[in-house]
PDB file of C-alpha atoms in Angstrom:
ATOM      1  CA  GLY A  87      45.572  41.683  80.742  1.00 83.00           C
ATOM      2  CA  SER A  88      44.343  38.118  80.850  1.00 91.00           C
ATOM      3  CA  ILE A  89      40.823  36.979  79.989  1.00 93.00           C
ATOM      4  CA  ASP A  90      38.584  35.635  82.755  1.00 95.00           C
ATOM      5  CA  SER A  91      35.002  34.985  81.671  1.00 95.00           C
ATOM      6  CA  VAL A  92      33.468  31.942  83.332  1.00 95.00           C
ATOM      7  CA  GLU A  93      30.369  33.335  85.065  1.00 94.00           C
ATOM      8  CA  PHE A  94      27.292  33.315  82.852  1.00 94.00           C
ATOM      9  CA  GLY A  95      24.690  34.863  85.157  1.00 94.00           C
ATOM     10  CA  LYS A  96      21.018  35.302  84.318  1.00 95.00           C
ATOM     11  CA  VAL A  97      19.568  36.795  81.164  1.00 96.00           C
ATOM     12  CA  LYS A  98      18.143  40.209  82.027  1.00 96.00           C
ATOM     13  CA  ARG A  99      17.275  41.830  78.694  1.00 97.00           C
ATOM     14  CA  VAL A 100      17.044  41.249  74.944  1.00 97.00           C
ATOM     15  CA  ARG A 101      17.621  43.906  72.301  1.00 97.00           C
ATOM     16  CA  GLY A 102      17.392  43.595  68.559  1.00 97.00           C
ATOM     17  CA  THR A 103      16.992  45.248  65.172  1.00 97.00           C
ATOM     18  CA  ALA A 104      14.799  44.134  62.276  1.00 96.00           C
ATOM     19  CA  VAL A 105      15.968  45.483  58.898  1.00 94.00           C
ATOM     20  CA  SER A 106      13.880  45.500  55.722  1.00 93.00           C
ATOM     21  CA  CYS A 107      14.908  46.574  52.212  1.00 91.00           C
ATOM     22  CA  ARG A 108      12.594  47.170  49.260  1.00 88.00           C
ATOM     23  CA  ILE A 109       9.659  45.364  50.852  1.00 88.00           C
ATOM     24  CA  PRO A 110       6.554  46.654  52.663  1.00 89.00           C
ATOM     25  CA  PRO A 111       7.547  48.521  55.852  1.00 87.00           C
ATOM     26  CA  SER A 112       5.086  46.451  57.870  1.00 93.00           C
ATOM     27  CA  SER A 113       7.247  43.337  57.345  1.00 94.00           C
ATOM     28  CA  ALA A 114       9.901  44.546  59.805  1.00 95.00           C
ATOM     29  CA  ALA A 115       7.198  45.278  62.374  1.00 96.00           C
ATOM     30  CA  ARG A 116       5.763  41.784  61.884  1.00 96.00           C
ATOM     31  CA  VAL A 117       9.192  40.267  62.510  1.00 96.00           C
ATOM     32  CA  ALA A 118       9.654  42.300  65.690  1.00 96.00           C
ATOM     33  CA  HIS A 119       6.178  41.374  66.945  1.00 97.00           C
ATOM     34  CA  SER A 120       6.838  37.669  66.317  1.00 96.00           C
ATOM     35  CA  CYS A 121      10.209  37.795  68.126  1.00 96.00           C
ATOM     36  CA  LYS A 122       8.682  39.509  71.135  1.00 96.00           C
ATOM     37  CA  GLY A 123       5.879  36.972  71.185  1.00 95.00           C
ATOM     38  CA  VAL A 124       8.446  34.237  71.851  1.00 96.00           C
ATOM     39  CA  MET A 125      10.782  36.132  74.163  1.00 96.00           C
ATOM     40  CA  HIS A 126       8.026  37.648  76.331  1.00 95.00           C
ATOM     41  CA  ARG A 127       7.249  34.162  77.600  1.00 94.00           C
ATOM     42  CA  LEU A 128      10.595  34.225  79.396  1.00 92.00           C
ATOM     43  CA  LEU A 129      11.334  37.853  80.336  1.00 94.00           C
ATOM     44  CA  PRO A 130       9.567  41.206  79.976  1.00 95.00           C
ATOM     45  CA  ASP A 131      12.524  43.415  79.032  1.00 96.00           C
ATOM     46  CA  VAL A 132      12.505  42.907  75.243  1.00 97.00           C
ATOM     47  CA  TRP A 133      12.840  45.742  72.746  1.00 96.00           C
ATOM     48  CA  ILE A 134      13.358  45.381  68.986  1.00 97.00           C
ATOM     49  CA  HIS A 135      13.952  48.355  66.718  1.00 96.00           C
ATOM     50  CA  THR A 136      12.688  48.365  63.120  1.00 95.00           C
ATOM     51  CA  ASP A 137      14.946  49.831  60.421  1.00 93.00           C
ATOM     52  CA  VAL A 138      13.166  50.262  57.083  1.00 90.00           C
ATOM     53  CA  HIS A 139      15.072  51.052  53.877  1.00 84.00           C
ATOM     54  CA  THR A 140      13.407  51.973  50.609  1.00 78.00           C
ATOM     55  CA  SER A 141      14.772  52.106  47.083  1.00 69.00           C
ATOM     56  CA  SER A 142      14.613  55.902  46.967  1.00 61.00           C
ATOM     57  CA  GLY A 143      17.283  57.724  48.937  1.00 56.00           C
ATOM     58  CA  LYS A 144      17.772  61.366  49.785  1.00 57.00           C
ATOM     59  CA  LYS A 145      20.165  63.708  48.045  1.00 56.00           C
ATOM     60  CA  ARG A 146      22.504  65.946  49.978  1.00 53.00           C
ATOM     61  CA  GLN A 147      21.329  69.497  50.146  1.00 57.00           C
ATOM     62  CA  GLY A 148      22.919  71.784  47.568  1.00 55.00           C
ATOM     63  CA  THR A 149      24.810  68.976  45.807  1.00 55.00           C
ATOM     64  CA  ASP A 150      24.208  66.612  42.922  1.00 53.00           C
ATOM     65  CA  GLN A 151      25.913  63.679  44.589  1.00 55.00           C
ATOM     66  CA  GLN A 152      24.510  60.190  44.683  1.00 55.00           C
ATOM     67  CA  GLN A 153      21.488  59.582  46.844  1.00 56.00           C
ATOM     68  CA  ILE A 154      22.059  58.387  50.392  1.00 57.00           C
ATOM     69  CA  GLY A 155      19.853  56.464  52.756  1.00 57.00           C
ATOM     70  CA  GLY A 156      18.541  54.047  50.131  1.00 62.00           C
ATOM     71  CA  CYS A 157      19.324  50.403  49.538  1.00 72.00           C
ATOM     72  CA  GLY A 158      20.419  48.101  46.748  1.00 74.00           C
ATOM     73  CA  PRO A 159      18.271  46.520  44.054  1.00 78.00           C
ATOM     74  CA  SER A 160      17.615  43.282  45.962  1.00 81.00           C
ATOM     75  CA  PRO A 161      14.761  43.019  48.472  1.00 86.00           C
ATOM     76  CA  GLY A 162      15.493  41.428  51.810  1.00 88.00           C
ATOM     77  CA  LEU A 163      14.583  41.073  55.466  1.00 93.00           C
ATOM     78  CA  SER A 164      16.850  40.262  58.387  1.00 95.00           C
ATOM     79  CA  VAL A 165      16.960  40.488  62.158  1.00 97.00           C
ATOM     80  CA  ILE A 166      19.656  40.416  64.823  1.00 97.00           C
ATOM     81  CA  LEU A 167      18.989  39.746  68.505  1.00 97.00           C
ATOM     82  CA  THR A 168      21.307  40.204  71.479  1.00 97.00           C
ATOM     83  CA  ALA A 169      20.756  38.871  74.987  1.00 97.00           C
ATOM     84  CA  THR A 170      22.610  40.443  77.918  1.00 97.00           C
ATOM     85  CA  THR A 171      23.140  38.690  81.240  1.00 97.00           C
ATOM     86  CA  THR A 172      23.662  40.032  84.741  1.00 96.00           C
ATOM     87  CA  GLU A 173      27.401  39.275  84.414  1.00 95.00           C
ATOM     88  CA  GLY A 174      27.758  41.394  81.276  1.00 95.00           C
ATOM     89  CA  ILE A 175      27.787  38.465  78.832  1.00 96.00           C
ATOM     90  CA  CYS A 176      26.281  39.227  75.402  1.00 96.00           C
ATOM     91  CA  LEU A 177      25.026  36.469  73.119  1.00 97.00           C
ATOM     92  CA  SER A 178      23.601  37.195  69.696  1.00 96.00           C
ATOM     93  CA  ALA A 179      21.751  35.492  66.863  1.00 96.00           C
ATOM     94  CA  GLU A 180      21.314  36.781  63.324  1.00 95.00           C
ATOM     95  CA  CYS A 181      19.324  35.408  60.417  1.00 93.00           C
ATOM     96  CA  SER A 182      17.767  36.611  57.187  1.00 92.00           C
ATOM     97  CA  MET A 183      14.701  35.700  55.183  1.00 90.00           C
ATOM     98  CA  LYS A 184      14.897  32.454  53.250  1.00 86.00           C
ATOM     99  CA  LYS A 185      13.999  32.376  49.568  1.00 77.00           C
ATOM    100  CA  ASN A 186      13.889  28.722  48.597  1.00 68.00           C
ATOM    101  CA  LYS A 187      12.589  27.571  45.260  1.00 47.00           C
ATOM    102  CA  SER A 188      10.309  24.547  45.302  1.00 50.00           C
ATOM    103  CA  ASN A 189      11.353  22.629  42.187  1.00 48.00           C
ATOM    104  CA  SER A 190       9.972  19.275  43.279  1.00 44.00           C
ATOM    105  CA  ASP A 191       6.372  20.411  43.421  1.00 42.00           C
ATOM    106  CA  ILE A 192       4.924  20.294  39.923  1.00 40.00           C
ATOM    107  CA  ALA A 193       1.876  22.239  41.027  1.00 44.00           C
ATOM    108  CA  ASN A 194       4.067  25.257  41.693  1.00 43.00           C
ATOM    109  CA  THR A 195       5.226  25.363  38.078  1.00 43.00           C
ATOM    110  CA  ALA A 196       3.217  27.389  35.569  1.00 45.00           C
ATOM    111  CA  TYR A 197       3.743  27.829  31.855  1.00 45.00           C
ATOM    112  CA  ALA A 198       3.316  31.279  30.315  1.00 42.00           C
ATOM    113  CA  ASN A 199       4.657  32.592  26.999  1.00 43.00           C
ATOM    114  CA  LYS A 200       6.535  29.308  26.502  1.00 42.00           C
ATOM    115  CA  GLN A 201       8.655  30.018  29.561  1.00 46.00           C
ATOM    116  CA  ILE A 202       8.732  28.121  32.850  1.00 46.00           C
ATOM    117  CA  ILE A 203       7.927  30.329  35.808  1.00 45.00           C
ATOM    118  CA  GLU A 204       8.891  28.810  39.157  1.00 48.00           C
ATOM    119  CA  ARG A 205       7.080  30.215  42.137  1.00 52.00           C
ATOM    120  CA  LYS A 206       9.310  30.908  45.087  1.00 59.00           C
ATOM    121  CA  LYS A 207       8.459  29.673  48.530  1.00 76.00           C
ATOM    122  CA  ILE A 208       9.428  32.706  50.608  1.00 80.00           C
ATOM    123  CA  GLU A 209       9.609  32.646  54.381  1.00 88.00           C
ATOM    124  CA  LEU A 210       6.964  34.738  56.118  1.00 92.00           C
ATOM    125  CA  PRO A 211       8.043  37.549  58.477  1.00 93.00           C
ATOM    126  CA  GLU A 212       6.354  35.753  61.397  1.00 94.00           C
ATOM    127  CA  GLU A 213       8.371  32.608  60.654  1.00 93.00           C
ATOM    128  CA  LEU A 214      11.588  34.638  60.469  1.00 95.00           C
ATOM    129  CA  GLY A 215      10.867  36.200  63.852  1.00 96.00           C
ATOM    130  CA  GLN A 216      10.194  32.855  65.495  1.00 96.00           C
ATOM    131  CA  ARG A 217      13.306  31.323  63.914  1.00 95.00           C
ATOM    132  CA  SER A 218      15.572  34.141  65.093  1.00 96.00           C
ATOM    133  CA  ALA A 219      14.179  33.961  68.634  1.00 97.00           C
ATOM    134  CA  THR A 220      14.678  30.190  68.638  1.00 96.00           C
ATOM    135  CA  LEU A 221      18.293  30.567  67.503  1.00 96.00           C
ATOM    136  CA  LEU A 222      18.964  33.000  70.336  1.00 97.00           C
ATOM    137  CA  LEU A 223      17.396  30.675  72.895  1.00 96.00           C
ATOM    138  CA  GLN A 224      19.484  27.797  71.579  1.00 95.00           C
ATOM    139  CA  GLU A 225      22.625  29.914  71.975  1.00 95.00           C
ATOM    140  CA  ILE A 226      21.651  30.724  75.556  1.00 95.00           C
ATOM    141  CA  LEU A 227      20.942  27.050  76.234  1.00 94.00           C
ATOM    142  CA  ARG A 228      24.488  26.109  75.265  1.00 94.00           C
ATOM    143  CA  GLY A 229      25.701  28.047  78.298  1.00 93.00           C
ATOM    144  CA  GLY A 230      28.840  29.572  76.805  1.00 95.00           C
ATOM    145  CA  CYS A 231      30.054  33.078  77.605  1.00 96.00           C
ATOM    146  CA  ILE A 232      30.595  33.771  73.907  1.00 95.00           C
ATOM    147  CA  ASP A 233      28.762  32.939  70.701  1.00 95.00           C
ATOM    148  CA  THR A 234      29.473  29.566  69.124  1.00 94.00           C
ATOM    149  CA  HIS A 235      30.691  31.125  65.874  1.00 93.00           C
ATOM    150  CA  ALA A 236      33.165  33.312  67.817  1.00 95.00           C
ATOM    151  CA  GLN A 237      34.751  30.534  69.903  1.00 96.00           C
ATOM    152  CA  SER A 238      37.884  30.323  67.747  1.00 96.00           C
ATOM    153  CA  PHE A 239      38.421  34.097  67.896  1.00 96.00           C
ATOM    154  CA  ALA A 240      38.208  34.074  71.690  1.00 96.00           C
ATOM    155  CA  LEU A 241      40.750  31.254  71.896  1.00 96.00           C
ATOM    156  CA  LEU A 242      43.118  33.197  69.637  1.00 96.00           C
ATOM    157  CA  MET A 243      42.857  36.253  71.868  1.00 95.00           C
ATOM    158  CA  MET A 244      43.643  34.084  74.885  1.00 95.00           C
ATOM    159  CA  CYS A 245      46.841  32.919  73.199  1.00 95.00           C
ATOM    160  CA  LEU A 246      47.981  36.499  72.550  1.00 94.00           C
ATOM    161  CA  THR A 247      47.442  37.760  76.104  1.00 93.00           C
ATOM    162  CA  PRO A 248      50.393  38.446  78.472  1.00 92.00           C
ATOM    163  CA  GLU A 249      51.993  35.524  80.258  1.00 90.00           C
ATOM    164  CA  ASP A 250      49.128  34.865  82.596  1.00 92.00           C
ATOM    165  CA  VAL A 251      46.360  32.276  82.837  1.00 95.00           C
ATOM    166  CA  SER A 252      43.208  33.095  80.866  1.00 96.00           C
ATOM    167  CA  ARG A 253      39.885  31.303  81.288  1.00 96.00           C
ATOM    168  CA  ILE A 254      36.641  31.291  79.365  1.00 97.00           C
ATOM    169  CA  ARG A 255      33.495  29.208  79.470  1.00 96.00           C
ATOM    170  CA  LEU A 256      32.335  27.809  76.133  1.00 96.00           C
ATOM    171  CA  GLY A 257      29.338  25.792  75.090  1.00 94.00           C
ATOM    172  CA  PRO A 258      29.719  22.561  73.105  1.00 93.00           C
ATOM    173  CA  LEU A 259      32.761  22.973  70.876  1.00 94.00           C
ATOM    174  CA  SER A 260      32.078  23.272  67.174  1.00 94.00           C
ATOM    175  CA  ARG A 261      34.141  21.399  64.596  1.00 95.00           C
ATOM    176  CA  TYR A 262      35.772  24.656  63.548  1.00 96.00           C
ATOM    177  CA  THR A 263      36.836  25.276  67.152  1.00 96.00           C
ATOM    178  CA  VAL A 264      38.397  21.810  67.432  1.00 96.00           C
ATOM    179  CA  VAL A 265      40.484  22.441  64.320  1.00 96.00           C
ATOM    180  CA  THR A 266      41.434  25.871  65.694  1.00 96.00           C
ATOM    181  CA  LEU A 267      42.789  24.294  68.888  1.00 96.00           C
ATOM    182  CA  ARG A 268      45.098  22.137  66.789  1.00 96.00           C
ATOM    183  CA  LEU A 269      46.257  25.083  64.695  1.00 96.00           C
ATOM    184  CA  LEU A 270      46.965  27.215  67.769  1.00 96.00           C
ATOM    185  CA  LYS A 271      49.114  24.458  69.238  1.00 95.00           C
ATOM    186  CA  GLU A 272      51.041  24.148  65.988  1.00 96.00           C
ATOM    187  CA  ALA A 273      51.459  27.892  65.391  1.00 94.00           C
ATOM    188  CA  PHE A 274      51.985  29.254  68.931  1.00 94.00           C
ATOM    189  CA  GLY A 275      52.804  26.128  70.909  1.00 94.00           C
ATOM    190  CA  VAL A 276      49.909  26.861  73.275  1.00 94.00           C
ATOM    191  CA  GLU A 277      47.991  23.946  74.753  1.00 95.00           C
ATOM    192  CA  PHE A 278      44.581  24.487  76.281  1.00 96.00           C
ATOM    193  CA  LYS A 279      43.267  22.766  79.370  1.00 96.00           C
ATOM    194  CA  LEU A 280      39.646  21.741  78.850  1.00 95.00           C
ATOM    195  CA  LYS A 281      37.471  21.061  81.873  1.00 94.00           C
ATOM    196  CA  MET A 282      33.999  19.659  81.312  1.00 92.00           C
ATOM    197  CA  GLU A 283      31.284  20.787  83.687  1.00 86.00           C
ATOM    198  CA  GLU A 284      28.274  18.628  82.996  1.00 72.00           C
ATOM    199  CA  GLY A 285      26.184  20.048  85.835  1.00 55.00           C
ATOM    200  CA  GLU A 286      26.065  23.567  84.340  1.00 43.00           C
ATOM    201  CA  ARG A 287      22.984  24.789  82.565  1.00 47.00           C
ATOM    202  CA  GLY A 288      23.094  27.579  80.014  1.00 41.00           C
ATOM    203  CA  SER A 289      19.458  28.578  80.131  1.00 41.00           C
ATOM    204  CA  GLY A 290      20.311  31.605  82.254  1.00 41.00           C
ATOM    205  CA  GLY A 291      16.821  31.741  83.729  1.00 40.00           C
ATOM    206  CA  GLY A 292      16.405  28.331  85.349  1.00 39.00           C
ATOM    207  CA  ASP A 293      16.911  27.336  88.926  1.00 39.00           C
ATOM    208  CA  GLY A 294      19.552  24.746  88.122  1.00 38.00           C
ATOM    209  CA  SER A 295      17.364  21.935  89.388  1.00 37.00           C
ATOM    210  CA  GLY A 296      17.371  18.538  87.754  1.00 37.00           C
ATOM    211  CA  SER A 297      17.848  14.885  88.469  1.00 37.00           C
ATOM    212  CA  GLU A 298      21.268  13.742  89.558  1.00 38.00           C
ATOM    213  CA  GLY A 299      23.418  12.321  86.822  1.00 39.00           C
ATOM    214  CA  GLU A 300      21.495  14.155  84.121  1.00 39.00           C
ATOM    215  CA  ASP A 301      24.296  15.533  81.953  1.00 41.00           C
ATOM    216  CA  GLU A 302      22.421  16.311  78.762  1.00 42.00           C
ATOM    217  CA  GLU A 303      19.380  18.357  77.899  1.00 43.00           C
ATOM    218  CA  GLU A 304      17.025  17.922  74.960  1.00 47.00           C
ATOM    219  CA  PHE A 305      15.644  20.666  72.785  1.00 45.00           C
ATOM    220  CA  TYR A 306      14.128  20.887  69.351  1.00 44.00           C
ATOM    221  CA  GLY A 307      16.338  22.428  66.689  1.00 47.00           C
ATOM    222  CA  GLU A 308      15.490  24.632  63.731  1.00 47.00           C
ATOM    223  CA  ASN A 309      14.348  21.689  61.602  1.00 50.00           C
ATOM    224  CA  GLY A 310      12.212  20.200  64.365  1.00 49.00           C
ATOM    225  CA  LYS A 311      14.611  17.340  65.089  1.00 48.00           C
ATOM    226  CA  ARG A 312      15.713  16.501  68.588  1.00 48.00           C
ATOM    227  CA  ARG A 313      19.181  17.581  69.558  1.00 48.00           C
ATOM    228  CA  ARG A 314      21.145  17.199  72.741  1.00 48.00           C
ATOM    229  CA  VAL A 315      23.318  19.772  74.435  1.00 53.00           C
ATOM    230  CA  GLY A 316      25.807  18.653  77.051  1.00 61.00           C
ATOM    231  CA  GLY A 317      27.546  20.719  79.701  1.00 84.00           C
ATOM    232  CA  THR A 318      29.883  23.629  79.237  1.00 93.00           C
ATOM    233  CA  VAL A 319      33.644  23.581  78.725  1.00 95.00           C
ATOM    234  CA  VAL A 320      36.017  25.821  80.691  1.00 96.00           C
ATOM    235  CA  CYS A 321      39.076  26.499  78.534  1.00 96.00           C
ATOM    236  CA  SER A 322      42.262  27.820  80.137  1.00 96.00           C
ATOM    237  CA  CYS A 323      45.726  28.517  78.781  1.00 96.00           C
ATOM    238  CA  LEU A 324      48.884  30.529  79.395  1.00 95.00           C
ATOM    239  CA  GLY A 325      49.347  33.479  77.039  1.00 93.00           C
ATOM    240  CA  ILE A 326      52.529  33.898  75.008  1.00 91.00           C
ATOM    241  CA  GLY A 327      52.920  37.577  75.962  1.00 81.00           C
TER     242      GLY A 327
END
């Protein structure tokens, strides 16, 4: 049938998984604790599972097959969070630990055995947890009924539905989504009707109050810079059947 997803609702719970590979098992727990420290300010129903993988796996009983349950040679740490609303909308955010080399800082360069050893500036588990929680809150703030990175996929599914009107509420359109709208018109001949609703708020937990005429909301992005998020966009089209 057709797609009709325009009601966002209120965020009622957050679930997540912190995965660690070839690093101390406590790192995943530190990530989960940091995430919950941010999310518990907004709602109590937050649960994050820790999944720890070590380099040594387990062999199948009675066989000499390759070990299972282990991980690859590269260490890593990642986390995925999913927020569910009262209307059944699921928004997610996923990020992994950053490993940036600081080449500009001469103090971080040491010489040993005539070789240059560059110290890596690795992100702490607490910083990863706060960053992932911030990304999820930013996704909720946008107010869309689907993740920003999945906007183009949702629009494609709307084109392929039966000959009926489909609607979906999106946050601010990404550049990739704008290009997708042009490609869908060229490939399927489907034109979307876009309706801006500046008065909507995507926080999911607010009361919707605000001064009249206020159509944008400020928040601080991942790099600490101010960004603005406008209202939501209701996209509708007629499927090709």
